[in-house]
Amino acid sequence: MSPATITLLFLLFAVVMFVWEKIPLGVTSMIVCVGLVITGVLDWKTAFSGFIDSNVILFVAMFIVGGALFETGMANKIGGVVTHFAKTERQLIIAIMVIVGLMSGVLSNTGTAAVLIPVVIGIAAKSGYSRSRLLMPLVFAAAMGGNLSLIGAPGNLIAQSAMGEIGLSFGFFEYAKVGLPILIAGILYFAFIGYKFLPEKQGSTESSYDEQKDFSNVPKWKQMMSLIILILTLLGMIFEDKIGIKLCVIGCVGALALIITGVISEKNALKSIDLKTIFLFGGTLSLAAALQETGAGEEIATAVIGILGKNPSPYVLTFVVFMLCCVLTNFMSNTATTALLVPICVSIATEIGADPSAVLMACVIGGSCAYATPIGMPANTMVITAGGYTFKDYAKAGIPLIVVATIVSMVLLPIFYPFFP
């Protein structure tokens, strides 16, 4: 069997096992990772390189930063302020989605989610509402907000560099033409219909965020220090390019500062790291690497687009590119999906004499619709333990949101980006 075929079989196995959930998600992820090495598809260095991926390092760091915010009771205090203004669960969902959506437009969506997860868990504890009904809207809003600017998500910059190669470019807020309406539609959807699909779960007791705690004995300076370090970490992430330090390193500086100053003990810092998330995400990255290295991902894309024939209708092509990105991004990282499909999209556009920005915009927006699985994007993975979610919970709440995003995109893309202007 060719490496591409073996990779596709592992992809099928992963999908079936993730949906069936008879063995833990992290274990399935590691079976795929180890299996790809044993079958010779990947060498061990490539297969396990996911565990030193910048997102995994960011996870570890932000689990500690978030853990400190919670350990000191500061997350609960912030939660009290927000719940003072948002009285009902639906008002809370709307407030969280607006704040997160706008923040992730100028920050990394993973970084935004990482910083705000402990705050939202604090809000849940203070308001008495289930954290599982607030964390999912948080990570979905982070994904939607990533399409508000050029720097909102890595995929946006991949498309920009492809445009640069053919002498064109997108403006800083170009993606917001479609991204902002999707964010607004997504918030309205959850306000009126989507909240019914949100799971009512108890977050795992193994999660570092344990609601039943007495914070009266925690010194005020520790609470303030946990908040100050969080804000400084956040500012560092906003000005990542200016200071020239990567997100994951900024997160590590924040985590180390909390331990050195004694805001959180080394024992509690280690306890706050969710290893299930690390194994699930790190292991699954080996599958994304195999899809790219063996060309299996490209085979899927080429086969699907090939069905359309030589001169496909612009509307049909836009829809197919969008849906192909939607499906792939829920099993690969959205960055990997965009990187995989952008060159294919450019060559299709060139072949039919169409404006490449139309196809690339469909590719980027579709690639951000990673709402249907816990492995679609790092933020989804981060909340799986804290929210007590299963694979099906993501599908139930996320697939209708993909439908909403698709409808908005299919209306707006042809208006703003006609194929033959």
mmCIF file of C-alpha atoms in Angstrom, residues 88-294:
data_model
loop_
_atom_site.group_PDB
_atom_site.id
_atom_site.type_symbol
_atom_site.label_atom_id
_atom_site.label_comp_id
_atom_site.label_asym_id
_atom_site.label_seq_id
_atom_site.Cartn_x
_atom_site.Cartn_y
_atom_site.Cartn_z
ATOM 1 C CA THR A 88 -29.387 35.691 31.795
ATOM 2 C CA GLU A 89 -27.462 32.803 30.241
ATOM 3 C CA ARG A 90 -28.210 34.079 26.737
ATOM 4 C CA GLN A 91 -26.958 37.576 27.595
ATOM 5 C CA LEU A 92 -23.766 35.968 28.921
ATOM 6 C CA ILE A 93 -23.306 33.943 25.716
ATOM 7 C CA ILE A 94 -23.758 37.107 23.603
ATOM 8 C CA ALA A 95 -21.369 39.164 25.805
ATOM 9 C CA ILE A 96 -18.682 36.445 25.719
ATOM 10 C CA MET A 97 -18.964 35.997 21.931
ATOM 11 C CA VAL A 98 -18.778 39.753 21.217
ATOM 12 C CA ILE A 99 -15.690 40.250 23.456
ATOM 13 C CA VAL A 100 -13.865 37.150 22.171
ATOM 14 C CA GLY A 101 -14.810 37.741 18.514
ATOM 15 C CA LEU A 102 -13.470 41.301 18.484
ATOM 16 C CA MET A 103 -10.311 40.389 20.429
ATOM 17 C CA SER A 104 -9.403 37.500 18.141
ATOM 18 C CA GLY A 105 -9.649 39.848 15.145
ATOM 19 C CA VAL A 106 -6.357 41.458 16.191
ATOM 20 C CA LEU A 107 -4.894 38.660 18.315
ATOM 21 C CA SER A 108 -4.208 35.024 17.565
ATOM 22 C CA ASN A 109 -7.566 33.248 18.012
ATOM 23 C CA THR A 110 -5.768 30.495 19.953
ATOM 24 C CA GLY A 111 -4.116 33.082 22.212
ATOM 25 C CA THR A 112 -7.436 34.889 22.790
ATOM 26 C CA ALA A 113 -9.210 31.656 23.734
ATOM 27 C CA ALA A 114 -6.300 30.568 25.960
ATOM 28 C CA VAL A 115 -6.380 33.847 27.895
ATOM 29 C CA LEU A 116 -10.177 33.970 28.315
ATOM 30 C CA ILE A 117 -11.016 30.312 29.104
ATOM 31 C CA PRO A 118 -10.279 30.677 32.860
ATOM 32 C CA VAL A 119 -12.199 33.984 32.927
ATOM 33 C CA VAL A 120 -15.264 32.338 31.368
ATOM 34 C CA ILE A 121 -15.016 29.395 33.789
ATOM 35 C CA GLY A 122 -14.953 32.000 36.567
ATOM 36 C CA ILE A 123 -18.081 33.602 35.071
ATOM 37 C CA ALA A 124 -19.782 30.186 34.997
ATOM 38 C CA ALA A 125 -18.878 29.579 38.656
ATOM 39 C CA LYS A 126 -20.162 33.002 39.698
ATOM 40 C CA SER A 127 -23.380 32.925 37.663
ATOM 41 C CA GLY A 128 -24.309 29.325 38.419
ATOM 42 C CA TYR A 129 -24.664 28.466 34.728
ATOM 43 C CA SER A 130 -22.976 25.377 33.302
ATOM 44 C CA ARG A 131 -19.474 26.095 31.995
ATOM 45 C CA SER A 132 -20.116 23.652 29.119
ATOM 46 C CA ARG A 133 -22.739 26.076 27.723
ATOM 47 C CA LEU A 134 -20.346 29.042 27.785
ATOM 48 C CA LEU A 135 -17.004 27.548 26.678
ATOM 49 C CA MET A 136 -18.206 26.318 23.287
ATOM 50 C CA PRO A 137 -19.529 29.743 22.172
ATOM 51 C CA LEU A 138 -16.187 31.171 23.379
ATOM 52 C CA VAL A 139 -14.043 28.992 21.083
ATOM 53 C CA PHE A 140 -16.457 29.338 18.127
ATOM 54 C CA ALA A 141 -16.348 33.143 18.455
ATOM 55 C CA ALA A 142 -12.530 32.994 18.538
ATOM 56 C CA ALA A 143 -12.555 31.134 15.208
ATOM 57 C CA MET A 144 -15.065 33.525 13.604
ATOM 58 C CA GLY A 145 -13.192 36.585 14.890
ATOM 59 C CA GLY A 146 -10.020 35.354 13.200
ATOM 60 C CA ASN A 147 -11.531 36.514 9.889
ATOM 61 C CA LEU A 148 -11.790 40.187 10.858
ATOM 62 C CA SER A 149 -8.249 41.153 9.851
ATOM 63 C CA LEU A 150 -5.148 40.040 8.019
ATOM 64 C CA ILE A 151 -3.448 39.006 11.284
ATOM 65 C CA GLY A 152 -6.456 37.261 12.887
ATOM 66 C CA ALA A 153 -5.403 33.761 11.773
ATOM 67 C CA PRO A 154 -2.301 32.199 10.131
ATOM 68 C CA GLY A 155 -4.348 31.043 7.102
ATOM 69 C CA ASN A 156 -5.111 34.678 6.245
ATOM 70 C CA LEU A 157 -1.400 35.394 5.809
ATOM 71 C CA ILE A 158 -0.874 32.229 3.728
ATOM 72 C CA ALA A 159 -3.485 33.466 1.231
ATOM 73 C CA GLN A 160 -1.912 36.948 1.315
ATOM 74 C CA SER A 161 1.525 35.563 0.390
ATOM 75 C CA ALA A 162 -0.070 33.582 -2.497
ATOM 76 C CA MET A 163 -1.704 36.824 -3.705
ATOM 77 C CA GLY A 164 1.675 38.570 -3.435
ATOM 78 C CA GLU A 165 3.256 36.002 -5.748
ATOM 79 C CA ILE A 166 0.803 36.971 -8.522
ATOM 80 C CA GLY A 167 1.194 40.697 -7.877
ATOM 81 C CA LEU A 168 -2.015 41.256 -5.872
ATOM 82 C CA SER A 169 -2.829 41.717 -2.191
ATOM 83 C CA PHE A 170 -5.673 41.840 0.352
ATOM 84 C CA GLY A 171 -6.191 44.927 2.539
ATOM 85 C CA PHE A 172 -5.753 44.695 6.343
ATOM 86 C CA PHE A 173 -9.516 44.431 6.964
ATOM 87 C CA GLU A 174 -10.353 42.718 3.647
ATOM 88 C CA TYR A 175 -11.470 39.472 5.289
ATOM 89 C CA ALA A 176 -13.901 41.439 7.503
ATOM 90 C CA LYS A 177 -16.180 42.006 4.476
ATOM 91 C CA VAL A 178 -17.285 38.397 4.900
ATOM 92 C CA GLY A 179 -15.855 37.663 8.366
ATOM 93 C CA LEU A 180 -17.775 40.383 10.269
ATOM 94 C CA PRO A 181 -21.204 39.373 8.872
ATOM 95 C CA ILE A 182 -20.388 35.724 9.768
ATOM 96 C CA LEU A 183 -19.476 36.767 13.342
ATOM 97 C CA ILE A 184 -22.697 38.818 13.673
ATOM 98 C CA ALA A 185 -24.802 35.988 12.173
ATOM 99 C CA GLY A 186 -23.080 33.460 14.471
ATOM 100 C CA ILE A 187 -23.804 35.559 17.591
ATOM 101 C CA LEU A 188 -27.448 36.068 16.554
ATOM 102 C CA TYR A 189 -27.752 32.352 15.781
ATOM 103 C CA PHE A 190 -26.562 31.383 19.292
ATOM 104 C CA ALA A 191 -28.748 34.088 20.858
ATOM 105 C CA PHE A 192 -31.961 32.773 19.283
ATOM 106 C CA ILE A 193 -31.481 29.133 18.179
ATOM 107 C CA GLY A 194 -27.954 27.781 18.774
ATOM 108 C CA TYR A 195 -28.114 27.930 22.582
ATOM 109 C CA LYS A 196 -30.563 24.981 22.397
ATOM 110 C CA PHE A 197 -27.797 22.799 20.907
ATOM 111 C CA LEU A 198 -25.203 23.620 23.572
ATOM 112 C CA PRO A 199 -24.468 20.630 25.842
ATOM 113 C CA GLU A 200 -25.395 20.654 29.518
ATOM 114 C CA LYS A 201 -22.389 18.881 31.033
ATOM 115 C CA GLN A 202 -20.370 18.852 34.216
ATOM 116 C CA GLY A 203 -16.768 19.717 33.411
ATOM 117 C CA SER A 204 -14.342 16.978 34.382
ATOM 118 C CA THR A 205 -13.208 17.005 38.001
ATOM 119 C CA GLU A 206 -9.767 16.217 36.590
ATOM 120 C CA SER A 207 -9.757 19.687 35.049
ATOM 121 C CA SER A 208 -7.590 22.187 36.891
ATOM 122 C CA TYR A 209 -10.594 24.488 37.125
ATOM 123 C CA ASP A 210 -12.454 23.232 40.198
ATOM 124 C CA GLU A 211 -15.402 25.484 41.054
ATOM 125 C CA GLN A 212 -15.848 24.624 44.742
ATOM 126 C CA LYS A 213 -13.061 26.605 46.392
ATOM 127 C CA ASP A 214 -12.786 29.099 49.200
ATOM 128 C CA PHE A 215 -10.649 32.061 48.141
ATOM 129 C CA SER A 216 -11.002 34.139 51.337
ATOM 130 C CA ASN A 217 -7.500 33.229 52.550
ATOM 131 C CA VAL A 218 -5.729 34.154 49.289
ATOM 132 C CA PRO A 219 -3.608 37.335 49.706
ATOM 133 C CA LYS A 220 -4.849 40.306 47.648
ATOM 134 C CA TRP A 221 -1.400 40.778 46.068
ATOM 135 C CA LYS A 222 -1.572 37.277 44.551
ATOM 136 C CA GLN A 223 -4.958 38.037 42.991
ATOM 137 C CA MET A 224 -3.711 41.347 41.561
ATOM 138 C CA MET A 225 -0.436 39.815 40.362
ATOM 139 C CA SER A 226 -2.288 37.005 38.524
ATOM 140 C CA LEU A 227 -4.387 39.653 36.722
ATOM 141 C CA ILE A 228 -1.433 41.963 35.980
ATOM 142 C CA ILE A 229 0.623 39.087 34.504
ATOM 143 C CA LEU A 230 -2.409 37.981 32.430
ATOM 144 C CA ILE A 231 -2.816 41.541 31.049
ATOM 145 C CA LEU A 232 0.916 41.867 30.312
ATOM 146 C CA THR A 233 0.848 38.442 28.579
ATOM 147 C CA LEU A 234 -2.137 39.607 26.526
ATOM 148 C CA LEU A 235 -0.382 42.877 25.585
ATOM 149 C CA GLY A 236 2.707 40.894 24.605
ATOM 150 C CA MET A 237 0.541 38.787 22.294
ATOM 151 C CA ILE A 238 -1.065 41.886 20.730
ATOM 152 C CA PHE A 239 2.370 43.383 19.962
ATOM 153 C CA GLU A 240 3.969 40.050 19.041
ATOM 154 C CA ASP A 241 5.366 41.420 15.750
ATOM 155 C CA LYS A 242 6.652 44.656 17.322
ATOM 156 C CA ILE A 243 8.613 42.922 20.090
ATOM 157 C CA GLY A 244 9.648 40.005 17.879
ATOM 158 C CA ILE A 245 8.823 37.274 20.410
ATOM 159 C CA LYS A 246 6.566 34.356 19.454
ATOM 160 C CA LEU A 247 3.188 33.835 21.165
ATOM 161 C CA CYS A 248 4.285 30.596 22.826
ATOM 162 C CA VAL A 249 7.391 32.252 24.306
ATOM 163 C CA ILE A 250 5.313 35.189 25.611
ATOM 164 C CA GLY A 251 2.997 32.633 27.254
ATOM 165 C CA CYS A 252 6.021 30.884 28.822
ATOM 166 C CA VAL A 253 7.329 34.201 30.216
ATOM 167 C CA GLY A 254 3.918 34.784 31.842
ATOM 168 C CA ALA A 255 3.811 31.257 33.296
ATOM 169 C CA LEU A 256 7.370 31.488 34.653
ATOM 170 C CA ALA A 257 6.693 34.920 36.176
ATOM 171 C CA LEU A 258 3.713 33.489 38.087
ATOM 172 C CA ILE A 259 5.780 30.603 39.490
ATOM 173 C CA ILE A 260 8.843 32.742 40.345
ATOM 174 C CA THR A 261 6.722 35.359 42.170
ATOM 175 C CA GLY A 262 4.960 32.600 44.128
ATOM 176 C CA VAL A 263 1.480 33.465 42.793
ATOM 177 C CA ILE A 264 1.079 29.783 41.894
ATOM 178 C CA SER A 265 3.195 26.953 43.310
ATOM 179 C CA GLU A 266 5.134 24.624 41.015
ATOM 180 C CA LYS A 267 2.867 21.763 42.152
ATOM 181 C CA ASN A 268 -0.335 23.642 41.258
ATOM 182 C CA ALA A 269 1.214 24.888 38.000
ATOM 183 C CA LEU A 270 1.913 21.290 36.925
ATOM 184 C CA LYS A 271 -1.562 20.232 38.088
ATOM 185 C CA SER A 272 -3.163 22.919 35.914
ATOM 186 C CA ILE A 273 -1.649 21.443 32.711
ATOM 187 C CA ASP A 274 -4.264 19.296 30.973
ATOM 188 C CA LEU A 275 -2.329 16.323 29.556
ATOM 189 C CA LYS A 276 -5.392 14.951 27.729
ATOM 190 C CA THR A 277 -5.356 18.078 25.551
ATOM 191 C CA ILE A 278 -1.609 17.800 24.944
ATOM 192 C CA PHE A 279 -1.807 14.146 23.817
ATOM 193 C CA LEU A 280 -4.889 14.744 21.677
ATOM 194 C CA PHE A 281 -3.459 17.761 19.868
ATOM 195 C CA GLY A 282 0.180 16.656 19.666
ATOM 196 C CA GLY A 283 -0.771 13.195 18.382
ATOM 197 C CA THR A 284 -3.245 14.498 15.800
ATOM 198 C CA LEU A 285 -0.630 16.823 14.290
ATOM 199 C CA SER A 286 1.148 13.698 13.010
ATOM 200 C CA LEU A 287 -1.944 12.956 10.883
ATOM 201 C CA ALA A 288 -1.911 16.520 9.502
ATOM 202 C CA ALA A 289 1.810 16.074 8.673
ATOM 203 C CA ALA A 290 1.121 12.734 6.932
ATOM 204 C CA LEU A 291 -1.732 14.254 4.870
ATOM 205 C CA GLN A 292 0.694 16.911 3.646
ATOM 206 C CA GLU A 293 3.852 14.805 3.201
ATOM 207 C CA THR A 294 2.250 11.860 1.379
#
